[in-house]
C-alpha cells in the first residue's frame, strides 16, 4: 500500500495542478477584463473627447488666423 500511495502521489499532484491552473488563468483573465474594460472604455471616450475638442480648437485657431490674415490683406 505504501508503494502504491507513493507511486500515485505525483500523479495526483499533477492532476491537481492541471485541474487547478486553467480556472486560475480564466479567473485572472476575467478579473482583468472586468477591471480593465470599464477603465479602457473611459480612457477611449476621454481620448476621443480630447481629440474632438483639440480639433475644434485647432479649427477655431486656424479660421481665426485666416480671418486675421484676410483682415490684414484687406487693409
mmCIF file of N, CA and C in Angstrom:
data_model
loop_
_atom_site.group_PDB
_atom_site.id
_atom_site.type_symbol
_atom_site.label_atom_id
_atom_site.label_comp_id
_atom_site.label_asym_id
_atom_site.label_seq_id
_atom_site.Cartn_x
_atom_site.Cartn_y
_atom_site.Cartn_z
ATOM 1 N N UNK A 1 0.834 -1.215 0.000
ATOM 2 C CA UNK A 1 0.000 0.000 0.000
ATOM 3 C C UNK A 1 0.865 1.260 0.000
ATOM 4 N N UNK A 2 1.946 1.199 0.781
ATOM 5 C CA UNK A 2 2.810 2.390 0.845
ATOM 6 C C UNK A 2 3.400 2.705 -0.533
ATOM 7 N N UNK A 3 3.870 1.673 -1.216
ATOM 8 C CA UNK A 3 4.444 1.895 -2.545
ATOM 9 C C UNK A 3 3.380 2.445 -3.487
ATOM 10 N N UNK A 4 2.178 1.962 -3.369
ATOM 11 C CA UNK A 4 1.078 2.442 -4.214
ATOM 12 C C UNK A 4 0.827 3.922 -3.954
ATOM 13 N N UNK A 5 0.745 4.294 -2.681
ATOM 14 C CA UNK A 5 0.472 5.694 -2.334
ATOM 15 C C UNK A 5 1.608 6.587 -2.834
ATOM 16 N N UNK A 6 2.849 6.112 -2.669
ATOM 17 C CA UNK A 6 3.995 6.904 -3.124
ATOM 18 C C UNK A 6 3.954 7.030 -4.648
ATOM 19 N N UNK A 7 3.567 5.932 -5.316
ATOM 20 C CA UNK A 7 3.529 5.951 -6.771
ATOM 21 C C UNK A 7 2.420 6.898 -7.263
ATOM 22 N N UNK A 8 1.335 6.967 -6.547
ATOM 23 C CA UNK A 8 0.196 7.768 -7.015
ATOM 24 C C UNK A 8 0.254 9.233 -6.581
ATOM 25 N N UNK A 9 1.106 9.536 -5.628
ATOM 26 C CA UNK A 9 1.169 10.917 -5.132
ATOM 27 C C UNK A 9 1.544 11.925 -6.229
ATOM 28 N N UNK A 10 2.636 11.714 -6.978
ATOM 29 C CA UNK A 10 2.989 12.701 -8.014
ATOM 30 C C UNK A 10 1.876 12.862 -9.039
ATOM 31 N N UNK A 11 1.277 11.722 -9.436
ATOM 32 C CA UNK A 11 0.190 11.788 -10.411
ATOM 33 C C UNK A 11 -0.931 12.673 -9.880
ATOM 34 N N UNK A 12 -1.269 12.453 -8.634
ATOM 35 C CA UNK A 12 -2.360 13.219 -8.046
ATOM 36 C C UNK A 12 -2.006 14.709 -8.042
ATOM 37 N N UNK A 13 -0.773 15.013 -7.683
ATOM 38 C CA UNK A 13 -0.329 16.421 -7.673
ATOM 39 C C UNK A 13 -0.449 17.029 -9.069
ATOM 40 N N UNK A 14 0.031 16.289 -10.054
ATOM 41 C CA UNK A 14 -0.008 16.785 -11.434
ATOM 42 C C UNK A 14 -1.444 17.034 -11.857
ATOM 43 N N UNK A 15 -2.311 16.054 -11.568
ATOM 44 C CA UNK A 15 -3.715 16.197 -11.965
ATOM 45 C C UNK A 15 -4.329 17.397 -11.242
ATOM 46 N N UNK A 16 -3.979 17.554 -9.968
ATOM 47 C CA UNK A 16 -4.496 18.707 -9.213
ATOM 48 C C UNK A 16 -4.094 20.010 -9.905
ATOM 49 N N UNK A 17 -2.810 20.097 -10.252
ATOM 50 C CA UNK A 17 -2.333 21.341 -10.871
ATOM 51 C C UNK A 17 -2.966 21.562 -12.243
ATOM 52 N N UNK A 18 -3.059 20.474 -13.015
ATOM 53 C CA UNK A 18 -3.649 20.617 -14.350
ATOM 54 C C UNK A 18 -5.119 21.010 -14.230
ATOM 55 N N UNK A 19 -5.783 20.508 -13.189
ATOM 56 C CA UNK A 19 -7.183 20.896 -12.981
ATOM 57 C C UNK A 19 -7.268 22.328 -12.465
ATOM 58 N N UNK A 20 -6.289 22.707 -11.681
ATOM 59 C CA UNK A 20 -6.377 23.997 -10.978
ATOM 60 C C UNK A 20 -5.878 25.168 -11.820
ATOM 61 N N UNK A 21 -4.975 24.885 -12.768
ATOM 62 C CA UNK A 21 -4.357 26.000 -13.492
ATOM 63 C C UNK A 21 -5.317 26.725 -14.445
ATOM 64 N N UNK A 22 -6.024 26.042 -15.328
ATOM 65 C CA UNK A 22 -6.895 26.771 -16.271
ATOM 66 C C UNK A 22 -7.926 27.665 -15.580
ATOM 67 N N UNK A 23 -8.634 27.177 -14.538
ATOM 68 C CA UNK A 23 -9.582 28.079 -13.861
ATOM 69 C C UNK A 23 -8.888 29.319 -13.310
ATOM 70 N N UNK A 24 -7.682 29.135 -12.766
ATOM 71 C CA UNK A 24 -6.936 30.283 -12.234
ATOM 72 C C UNK A 24 -6.666 31.285 -13.351
ATOM 73 N N UNK A 25 -6.178 30.788 -14.483
ATOM 74 C CA UNK A 25 -5.903 31.671 -15.620
ATOM 75 C C UNK A 25 -7.181 32.348 -16.081
ATOM 76 N N UNK A 26 -8.239 31.537 -16.217
ATOM 77 C CA UNK A 26 -9.513 32.107 -16.657
ATOM 78 C C UNK A 26 -9.994 33.155 -15.667
ATOM 79 N N UNK A 27 -9.859 32.828 -14.371
ATOM 80 C CA UNK A 27 -10.315 33.764 -13.346
ATOM 81 C C UNK A 27 -9.536 35.070 -13.421
ATOM 82 N N UNK A 28 -8.213 34.953 -13.539
ATOM 83 C CA UNK A 28 -7.387 36.164 -13.604
ATOM 84 C C UNK A 28 -7.722 36.965 -14.862
ATOM 85 N N UNK A 29 -7.928 36.256 -15.977
ATOM 86 C CA UNK A 29 -8.267 36.939 -17.228
ATOM 87 C C UNK A 29 -9.607 37.649 -17.114
ATOM 88 N N UNK A 30 -10.593 36.931 -16.580
ATOM 89 C CA UNK A 30 -11.921 37.544 -16.437
ATOM 90 C C UNK A 30 -11.848 38.709 -15.465
ATOM 91 N N UNK A 31 -11.055 38.547 -14.398
ATOM 92 C CA UNK A 31 -10.891 39.623 -13.416
ATOM 93 C C UNK A 31 -10.248 40.838 -14.075
ATOM 94 N N UNK A 32 -9.197 40.578 -14.862
ATOM 95 C CA UNK A 32 -8.525 41.675 -15.560
ATOM 96 C C UNK A 32 -9.490 42.363 -16.513
ATOM 97 N N UNK A 33 -10.233 41.556 -17.266
ATOM 98 C CA UNK A 33 -11.183 42.126 -18.222
ATOM 99 C C UNK A 33 -12.240 42.940 -17.494
ATOM 100 N N UNK A 34 -12.762 42.350 -16.397
ATOM 101 C CA UNK A 34 -13.809 43.045 -15.657
ATOM 102 C C UNK A 34 -13.267 44.347 -15.065
ATOM 103 N N UNK A 35 -12.006 44.317 -14.624
ATOM 104 C CA UNK A 35 -11.415 45.512 -14.008
ATOM 105 C C UNK A 35 -10.978 46.532 -15.047
ATOM 106 N N UNK A 36 -10.379 46.052 -16.142
ATOM 107 C CA UNK A 36 -9.755 46.962 -17.102
ATOM 108 C C UNK A 36 -10.716 47.457 -18.173
ATOM 109 N N UNK A 37 -11.731 46.663 -18.511
ATOM 110 C CA UNK A 37 -12.640 47.066 -19.591
ATOM 111 C C UNK A 37 -13.307 48.405 -19.317
ATOM 112 N N UNK A 38 -13.913 48.611 -18.150
ATOM 113 C CA UNK A 38 -14.537 49.926 -17.896
ATOM 114 C C UNK A 38 -13.534 51.068 -17.984
ATOM 115 N N UNK A 39 -12.362 50.886 -17.388
ATOM 116 C CA UNK A 39 -11.350 51.945 -17.429
ATOM 117 C C UNK A 39 -10.871 52.172 -18.859
ATOM 118 N N UNK A 40 -10.746 51.097 -19.630
ATOM 119 C CA UNK A 40 -10.344 51.232 -21.034
ATOM 120 C C UNK A 40 -11.392 52.006 -21.816
ATOM 121 N N UNK A 41 -12.653 51.668 -21.594
ATOM 122 C CA UNK A 41 -13.738 52.372 -22.287
ATOM 123 C C UNK A 41 -13.707 53.849 -21.915
ATOM 124 N N UNK A 42 -13.541 54.126 -20.617
ATOM 125 C CA UNK A 42 -13.496 55.522 -20.151
ATOM 126 C C UNK A 42 -12.320 56.241 -20.803
ATOM 127 N N UNK A 43 -11.162 55.571 -20.849
ATOM 128 C CA UNK A 43 -9.977 56.176 -21.463
ATOM 129 C C UNK A 43 -10.221 56.477 -22.934
ATOM 130 N N UNK A 44 -10.818 55.528 -23.640
ATOM 131 C CA UNK A 44 -11.085 55.727 -25.073
ATOM 132 C C UNK A 44 -12.032 56.900 -25.271
ATOM 133 N N UNK A 45 -13.097 56.945 -24.466
ATOM 134 C CA UNK A 45 -14.072 58.034 -24.583
ATOM 135 C C UNK A 45 -13.401 59.371 -24.286
ATOM 136 N N UNK A 46 -12.594 59.405 -23.227
ATOM 137 C CA UNK A 46 -11.907 60.650 -22.861
ATOM 138 C C UNK A 46 -10.963 61.089 -23.977
ATOM 139 N N UNK A 47 -10.194 60.135 -24.514
ATOM 140 C CA UNK A 47 -9.254 60.489 -25.588
ATOM 141 C C UNK A 47 -10.010 60.994 -26.812
ATOM 142 N N UNK A 48 -11.146 60.370 -27.119
ATOM 143 C CA UNK A 48 -11.960 60.835 -28.253
ATOM 144 C C UNK A 48 -12.450 62.253 -28.004
ATOM 145 N N UNK A 49 -12.928 62.503 -26.788
ATOM 146 C CA UNK A 49 -13.401 63.851 -26.444
ATOM 147 C C UNK A 49 -12.261 64.853 -26.578
ATOM 148 N N UNK A 50 -11.097 64.492 -26.059
ATOM 149 C CA UNK A 50 -9.937 65.391 -26.129
ATOM 150 C C UNK A 50 -9.588 65.669 -27.585
ATOM 151 N N UNK A 51 -9.587 64.613 -28.405
ATOM 152 C CA UNK A 51 -9.278 64.784 -29.828
ATOM 153 C C UNK A 51 -10.300 65.699 -30.493
ATOM 154 N N UNK A 52 -11.572 65.488 -30.183
ATOM 155 C CA UNK A 52 -12.623 66.325 -30.769
ATOM 156 C C UNK A 52 -12.433 67.779 -30.349
ATOM 157 N N UNK A 53 -12.207 67.988 -29.051
ATOM 158 C CA UNK A 53 -12.025 69.351 -28.541
ATOM 159 C C UNK A 53 -10.790 69.982 -29.176
ATOM 160 N N UNK A 54 -9.698 69.200 -29.253
ATOM 161 C CA UNK A 54 -8.467 69.717 -29.853
ATOM 162 C C UNK A 54 -8.714 70.075 -31.315
ATOM 163 N N UNK A 55 -9.445 69.223 -32.020
ATOM 164 C CA UNK A 55 -9.770 69.503 -33.419
ATOM 165 C C UNK A 55 -10.587 70.769 -33.547
ATOM 166 N N UNK A 56 -11.567 70.949 -32.664
ATOM 167 C CA UNK A 56 -12.397 72.154 -32.700
ATOM 168 C C UNK A 56 -11.546 73.386 -32.421
ATOM 169 N N UNK A 57 -10.675 73.283 -31.401
ATOM 170 C CA UNK A 57 -9.814 74.421 -31.052
ATOM 171 C C UNK A 57 -8.889 74.720 -32.227
ATOM 172 N N UNK A 58 -8.318 73.644 -32.818
ATOM 173 C CA UNK A 58 -7.429 73.814 -33.968
ATOM 174 C C UNK A 58 -8.160 74.524 -35.099
ATOM 175 N N UNK A 59 -9.373 74.074 -35.385
ATOM 176 C CA UNK A 59 -10.145 74.687 -36.460
ATOM 177 C C UNK A 59 -10.435 76.149 -36.135
ATOM 178 N N UNK A 60 -10.814 76.394 -34.882
ATOM 179 C CA UNK A 60 -11.124 77.770 -34.475
ATOM 180 C C UNK A 60 -9.878 78.646 -34.632
ATOM 181 N N UNK A 61 -8.736 78.146 -34.163
ATOM 182 C CA UNK A 61 -7.486 78.910 -34.285
ATOM 183 C C UNK A 61 -7.169 79.158 -35.753
ATOM 184 N N UNK A 62 -7.308 78.099 -36.556
ATOM 185 C CA UNK A 62 -6.985 78.203 -37.982
ATOM 186 C C UNK A 62 -7.885 79.253 -38.645
ATOM 187 N N UNK A 63 -9.172 79.145 -38.401
ATOM 188 C CA UNK A 63 -10.102 80.098 -39.020
ATOM 189 C C UNK A 63 -9.807 81.508 -38.503
ATOM 190 N N UNK A 64 -9.459 81.597 -37.221
ATOM 191 C CA UNK A 64 -9.151 82.902 -36.635
ATOM 192 C C UNK A 64 -7.925 83.514 -37.325
ATOM 193 N N UNK A 65 -6.873 82.707 -37.478
ATOM 194 C CA UNK A 65 -5.659 83.226 -38.123
ATOM 195 C C UNK A 65 -5.955 83.596 -39.576
ATOM 196 N N UNK A 66 -6.758 82.777 -40.253
ATOM 197 C CA UNK A 66 -7.112 83.080 -41.645
ATOM 198 C C UNK A 66 -7.856 84.410 -41.700
ATOM 199 N N UNK A 67 -8.794 84.591 -40.778
ATOM 200 C CA UNK A 67 -9.545 85.842 -40.728
ATOM 201 C C UNK A 67 -8.604 87.012 -40.477
ATOM 202 N N UNK A 68 -7.651 86.827 -39.564
ATOM 203 C CA UNK A 68 -6.697 87.893 -39.253
ATOM 204 C C UNK A 68 -5.893 88.240 -40.509
ATOM 205 N N UNK A 69 -5.410 87.211 -41.212
ATOM 206 C CA UNK A 69 -4.622 87.442 -42.428
ATOM 207 C C UNK A 69 -5.484 88.159 -43.461
ATOM 208 N N UNK A 70 -6.719 87.703 -43.623
ATOM 209 C CA UNK A 70 -7.636 88.335 -44.582
ATOM 210 C C UNK A 70 -7.835 89.799 -44.222
ATOM 211 N N UNK A 71 -8.055 90.060 -42.932
ATOM 212 C CA UNK A 71 -8.288 91.442 -42.491
ATOM 213 C C UNK A 71 -7.047 92.282 -42.778
ATOM 214 N N UNK A 72 -5.866 91.718 -42.519
ATOM 215 C CA UNK A 72 -4.626 92.451 -42.752
ATOM 216 C C UNK A 72 -4.426 92.736 -44.224
ATOM 217 N N UNK A 73 -4.717 91.776 -45.085
ATOM 218 C CA UNK A 73 -4.505 91.972 -46.521
ATOM 219 C C UNK A 73 -5.510 92.979 -47.075
ATOM 220 N N UNK A 74 -6.723 93.008 -46.502
ATOM 221 C CA UNK A 74 -7.732 93.949 -46.987
ATOM 222 C C UNK A 74 -7.350 95.379 -46.642
ATOM 223 N N UNK A 75 -6.687 95.544 -45.506
ATOM 224 C CA UNK A 75 -6.280 96.900 -45.122
ATOM 225 C C UNK A 75 -5.130 97.312 -46.025
#
